[in-house]
Tab-separated table of C-alpha atoms in Angstrom:
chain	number	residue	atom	x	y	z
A	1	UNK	CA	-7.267	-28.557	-12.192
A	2	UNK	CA	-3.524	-26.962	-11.810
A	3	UNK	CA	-4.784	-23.440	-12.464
A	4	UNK	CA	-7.141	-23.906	-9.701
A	5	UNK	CA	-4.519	-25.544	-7.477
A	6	UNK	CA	-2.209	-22.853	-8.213
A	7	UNK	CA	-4.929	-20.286	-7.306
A	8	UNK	CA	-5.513	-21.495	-3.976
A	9	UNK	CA	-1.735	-21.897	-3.258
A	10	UNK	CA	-1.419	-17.920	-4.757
A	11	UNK	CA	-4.169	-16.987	-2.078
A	12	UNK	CA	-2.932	-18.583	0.858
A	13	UNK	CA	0.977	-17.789	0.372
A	14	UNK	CA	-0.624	-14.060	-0.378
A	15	UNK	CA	-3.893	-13.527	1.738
A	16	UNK	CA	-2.035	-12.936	5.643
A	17	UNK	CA	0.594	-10.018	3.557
A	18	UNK	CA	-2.426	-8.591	1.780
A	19	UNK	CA	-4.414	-8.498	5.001
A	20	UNK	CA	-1.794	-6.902	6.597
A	21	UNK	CA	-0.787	-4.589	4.181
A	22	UNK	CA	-4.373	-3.247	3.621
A	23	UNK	CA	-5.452	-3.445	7.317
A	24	UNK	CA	-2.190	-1.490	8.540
A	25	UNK	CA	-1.969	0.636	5.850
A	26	UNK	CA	-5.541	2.380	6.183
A	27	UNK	CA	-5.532	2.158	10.172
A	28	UNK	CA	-2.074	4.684	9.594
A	29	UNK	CA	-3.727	6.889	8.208
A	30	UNK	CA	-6.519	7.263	10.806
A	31	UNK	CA	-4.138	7.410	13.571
A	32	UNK	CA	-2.199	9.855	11.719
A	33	UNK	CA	-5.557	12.440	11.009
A	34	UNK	CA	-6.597	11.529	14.763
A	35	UNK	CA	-3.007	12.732	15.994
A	36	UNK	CA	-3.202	16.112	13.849
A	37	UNK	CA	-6.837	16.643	15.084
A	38	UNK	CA	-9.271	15.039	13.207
A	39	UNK	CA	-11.352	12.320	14.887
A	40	UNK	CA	-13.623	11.402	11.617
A	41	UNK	CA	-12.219	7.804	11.111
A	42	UNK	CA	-12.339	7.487	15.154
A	43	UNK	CA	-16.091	8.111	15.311
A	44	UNK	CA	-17.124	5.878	12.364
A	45	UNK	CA	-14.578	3.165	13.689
A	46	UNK	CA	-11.936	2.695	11.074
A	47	UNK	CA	-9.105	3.169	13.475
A	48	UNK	CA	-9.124	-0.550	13.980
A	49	UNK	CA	-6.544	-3.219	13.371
A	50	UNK	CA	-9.873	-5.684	12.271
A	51	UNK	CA	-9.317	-6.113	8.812
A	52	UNK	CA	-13.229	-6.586	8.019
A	53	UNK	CA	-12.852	-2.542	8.911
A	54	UNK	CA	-11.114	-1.784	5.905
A	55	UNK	CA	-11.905	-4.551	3.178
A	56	UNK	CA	-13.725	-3.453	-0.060
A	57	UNK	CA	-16.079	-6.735	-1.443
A	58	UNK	CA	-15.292	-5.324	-4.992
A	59	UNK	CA	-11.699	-4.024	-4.640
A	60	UNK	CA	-10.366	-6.113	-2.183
A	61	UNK	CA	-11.666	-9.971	-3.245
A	62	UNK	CA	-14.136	-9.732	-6.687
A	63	UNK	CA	-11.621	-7.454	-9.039
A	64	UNK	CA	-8.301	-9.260	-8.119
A	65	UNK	CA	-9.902	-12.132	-8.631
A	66	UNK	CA	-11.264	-11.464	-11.827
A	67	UNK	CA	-7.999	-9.938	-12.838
A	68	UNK	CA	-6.437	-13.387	-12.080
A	69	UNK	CA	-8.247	-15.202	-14.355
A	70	UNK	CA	-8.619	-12.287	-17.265
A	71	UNK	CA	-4.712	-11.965	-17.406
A	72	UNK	CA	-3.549	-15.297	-16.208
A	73	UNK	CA	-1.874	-13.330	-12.863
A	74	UNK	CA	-0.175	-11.511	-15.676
A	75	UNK	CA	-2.040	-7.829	-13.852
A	76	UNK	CA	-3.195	-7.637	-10.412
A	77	UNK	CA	-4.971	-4.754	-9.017
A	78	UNK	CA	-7.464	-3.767	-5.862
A	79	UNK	CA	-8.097	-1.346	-3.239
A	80	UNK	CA	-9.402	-1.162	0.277
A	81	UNK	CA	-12.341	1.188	1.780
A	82	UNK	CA	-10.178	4.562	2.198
A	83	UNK	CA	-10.274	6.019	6.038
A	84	UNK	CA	-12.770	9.043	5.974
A	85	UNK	CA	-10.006	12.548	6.640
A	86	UNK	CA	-12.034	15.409	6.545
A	87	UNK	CA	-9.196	17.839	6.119
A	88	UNK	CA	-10.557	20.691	7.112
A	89	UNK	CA	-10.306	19.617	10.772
A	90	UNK	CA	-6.447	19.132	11.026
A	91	UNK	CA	-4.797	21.852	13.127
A	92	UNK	CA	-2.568	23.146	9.762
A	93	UNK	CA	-4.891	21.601	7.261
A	94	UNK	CA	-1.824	22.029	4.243
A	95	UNK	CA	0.754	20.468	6.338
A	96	UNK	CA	-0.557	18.017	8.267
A	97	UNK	CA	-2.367	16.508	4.798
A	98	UNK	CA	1.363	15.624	3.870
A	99	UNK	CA	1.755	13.492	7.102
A	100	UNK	CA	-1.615	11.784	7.116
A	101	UNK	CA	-1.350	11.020	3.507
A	102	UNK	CA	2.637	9.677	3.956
A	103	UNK	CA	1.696	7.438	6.745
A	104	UNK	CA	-0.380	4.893	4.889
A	105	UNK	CA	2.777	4.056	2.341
A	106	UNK	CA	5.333	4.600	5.297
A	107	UNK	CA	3.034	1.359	7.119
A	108	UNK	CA	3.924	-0.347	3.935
A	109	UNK	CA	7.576	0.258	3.861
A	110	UNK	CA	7.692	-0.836	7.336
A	111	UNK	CA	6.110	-3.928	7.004
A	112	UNK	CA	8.104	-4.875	3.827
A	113	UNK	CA	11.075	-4.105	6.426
A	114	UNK	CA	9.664	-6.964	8.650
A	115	UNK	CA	8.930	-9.383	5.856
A	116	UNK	CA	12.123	-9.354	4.838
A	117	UNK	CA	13.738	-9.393	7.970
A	118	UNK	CA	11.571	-12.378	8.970
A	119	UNK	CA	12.542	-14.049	5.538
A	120	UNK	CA	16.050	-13.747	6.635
A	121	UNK	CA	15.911	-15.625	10.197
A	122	UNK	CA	13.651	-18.056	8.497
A	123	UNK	CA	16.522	-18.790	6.068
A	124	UNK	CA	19.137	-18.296	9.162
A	125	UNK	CA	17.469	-20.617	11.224
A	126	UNK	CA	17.307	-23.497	8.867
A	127	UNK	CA	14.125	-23.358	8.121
A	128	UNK	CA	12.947	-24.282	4.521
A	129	UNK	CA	9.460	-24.720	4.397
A	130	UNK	CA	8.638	-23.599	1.120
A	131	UNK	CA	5.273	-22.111	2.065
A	132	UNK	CA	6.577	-19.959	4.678
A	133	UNK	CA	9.219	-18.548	2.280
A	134	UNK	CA	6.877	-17.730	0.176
A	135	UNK	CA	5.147	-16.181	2.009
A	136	UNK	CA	7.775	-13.580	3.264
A	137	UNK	CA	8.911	-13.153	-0.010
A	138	UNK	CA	5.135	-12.206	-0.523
A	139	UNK	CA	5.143	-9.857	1.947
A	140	UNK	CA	7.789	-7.623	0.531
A	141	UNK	CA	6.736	-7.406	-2.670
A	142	UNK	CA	2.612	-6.913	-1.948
A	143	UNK	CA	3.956	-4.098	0.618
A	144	UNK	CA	6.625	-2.910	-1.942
A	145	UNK	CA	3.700	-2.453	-4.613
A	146	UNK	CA	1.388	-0.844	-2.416
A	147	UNK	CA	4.036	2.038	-0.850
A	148	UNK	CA	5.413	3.202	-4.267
A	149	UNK	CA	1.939	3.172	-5.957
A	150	UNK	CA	0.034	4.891	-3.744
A	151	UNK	CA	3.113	7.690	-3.946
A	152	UNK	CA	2.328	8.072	-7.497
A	153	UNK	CA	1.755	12.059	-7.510
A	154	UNK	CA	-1.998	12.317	-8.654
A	155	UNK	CA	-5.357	12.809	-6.186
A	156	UNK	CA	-6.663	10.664	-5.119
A	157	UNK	CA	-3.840	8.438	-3.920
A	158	UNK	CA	-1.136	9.419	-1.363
A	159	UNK	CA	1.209	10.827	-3.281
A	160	UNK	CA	-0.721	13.146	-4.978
A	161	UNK	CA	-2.335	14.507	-1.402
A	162	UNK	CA	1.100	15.035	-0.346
A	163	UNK	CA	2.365	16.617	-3.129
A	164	UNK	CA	-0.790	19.092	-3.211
A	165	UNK	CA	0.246	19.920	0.705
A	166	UNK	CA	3.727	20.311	-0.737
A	167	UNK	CA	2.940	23.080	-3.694
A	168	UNK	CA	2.213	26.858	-3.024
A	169	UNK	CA	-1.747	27.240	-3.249
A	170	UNK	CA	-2.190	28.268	-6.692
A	171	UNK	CA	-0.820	25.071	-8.252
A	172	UNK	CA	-2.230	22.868	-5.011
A	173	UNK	CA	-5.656	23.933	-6.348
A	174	UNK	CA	-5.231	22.984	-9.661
A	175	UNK	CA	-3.829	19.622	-9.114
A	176	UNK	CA	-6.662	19.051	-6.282
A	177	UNK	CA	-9.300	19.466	-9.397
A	178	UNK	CA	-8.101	16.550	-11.024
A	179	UNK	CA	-9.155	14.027	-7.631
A	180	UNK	CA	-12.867	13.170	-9.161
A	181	UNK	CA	-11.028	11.775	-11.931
A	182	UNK	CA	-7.670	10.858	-10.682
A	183	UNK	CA	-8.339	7.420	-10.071
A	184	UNK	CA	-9.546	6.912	-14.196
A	185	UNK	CA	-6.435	8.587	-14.954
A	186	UNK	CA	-4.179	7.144	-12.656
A	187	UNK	CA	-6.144	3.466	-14.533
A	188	UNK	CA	-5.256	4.311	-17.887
A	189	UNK	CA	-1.276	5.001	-17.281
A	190	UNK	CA	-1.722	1.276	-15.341
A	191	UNK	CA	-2.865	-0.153	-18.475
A	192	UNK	CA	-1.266	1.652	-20.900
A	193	UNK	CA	2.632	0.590	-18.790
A	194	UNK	CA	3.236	3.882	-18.275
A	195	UNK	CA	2.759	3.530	-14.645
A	196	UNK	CA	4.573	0.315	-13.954
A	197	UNK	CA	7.733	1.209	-16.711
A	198	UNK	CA	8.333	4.907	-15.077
A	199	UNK	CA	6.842	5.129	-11.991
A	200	UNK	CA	6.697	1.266	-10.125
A	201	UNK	CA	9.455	-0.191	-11.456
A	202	UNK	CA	12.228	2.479	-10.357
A	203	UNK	CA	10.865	3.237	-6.897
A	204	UNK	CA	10.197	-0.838	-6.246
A	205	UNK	CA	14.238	-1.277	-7.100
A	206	UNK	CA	15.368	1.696	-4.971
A	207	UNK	CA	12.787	0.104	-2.147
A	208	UNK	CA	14.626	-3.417	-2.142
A	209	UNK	CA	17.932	-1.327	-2.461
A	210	UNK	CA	17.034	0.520	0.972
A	211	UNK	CA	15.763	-3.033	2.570
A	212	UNK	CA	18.914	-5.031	1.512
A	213	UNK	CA	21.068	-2.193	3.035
A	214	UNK	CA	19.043	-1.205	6.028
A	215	UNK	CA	18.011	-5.313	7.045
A	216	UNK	CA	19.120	-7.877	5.118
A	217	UNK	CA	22.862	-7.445	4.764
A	218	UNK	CA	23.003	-6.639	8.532
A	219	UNK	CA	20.808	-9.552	9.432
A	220	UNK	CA	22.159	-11.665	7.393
A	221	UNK	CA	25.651	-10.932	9.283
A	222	UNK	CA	24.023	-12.343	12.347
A	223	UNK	CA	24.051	-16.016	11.040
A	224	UNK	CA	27.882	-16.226	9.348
């Protein structure tokens, strides 16, 4: 009976950051291809702040669910229904993947910006509700996670599209082979650490470096 109580109290404290995160996070990068001059995710309406839009029934609700329960919320993972970019419409196809493909992670950084930032006038203010802080806290760590792992540099996340617009042709070719099985590969590092111990870990600490020097120690000033 605890488990489940916990569970629901994990989902609520968690479901309005995750909603967020996912819902922001795929509408940047259609408003990103529509501004570089493709209108794909316009036409089939995924430019959309609705998060029904964007949510996956497998990847958003049944698999971190499942993961929940399989690992005791030891190893959480899901995904959302990626915005359609057909690439070959942008105006400088190579360059302009980098910016469509670094806006979904920089929607994340942002919000874990405002998360934290509202965490710190919550705590200014006086106010202590327990659920509310948790929730914050929730924020910046669900938006945390999802900016430095979808930078990881392999197709067919974010990082690995930018760093294919980054590299001369020869080598952007090669690495854009590896996208039909990418996401396997990218799987197997997750559960083997190697993702999380060299890649998550690092980035997440220089993230909540940046976001205690850039908000909370200047916020924080604002209430001594």
């Amino acid at each position: 009976m605890n488990s489940f109580s916990d569970l629901i109290q994990t989902v609520l404290i968690y479901a309005l950051p995750v909603l967020f995160a996912i819902t922001l996070h795929e509408a940047a990068h259609g408003y990103a291809a529509r501004y570089f001059g493709d209108n794909t995710a316009a036409m089939m309406g995924r430019i959309s702040l609705n998060p029904t839009r964007h949510i996956d029934p497998m990847g958003t609700i049944v698999m971190p669910l499942l993961l929940y329960f399989a690992t005791s919320g030891a190893f959480l993972f899901g995904y959302a229904k990626p915005v359609p970019v057909n690439f070959s419409h942008l105006r400088n196809p190579k360059r302009d993947m980098i910016w469509v493909a670094l806006a979904g992670p920089a929607a994340n950084f942002a919000q874990a910006m405002i998360w934290a930032l509202v965490l710190v006038l919550l705590a200014g203010t006086g106010i202590h509700e327990r659920f509310f802080l948790e929730m914050a806290r929730a924020g910046v760590l669900v938006n945390l996670v999802m900016w430095a792992f979808n930078l990881f540099p392999l197709p067919p996340l974010d990082g690995g599209r930018i760093l294919v617009g980054l590299l001369p042709w020869k080598q952007a070719q090669w690495l854009a082979r590896v996208e039909p099985w990418g996401f396997f590969i990218v799987m197997g590092l997750v559960v083997a650490g190697v993702v999380g111990s060299v890649w998550l870990r690092p980035l997440m600490a220089l993230g909540y470096g940046v976001i205690e020097t850039l908000v909370v120690g200047p916020a924080s000033a604002l209430f001594r």
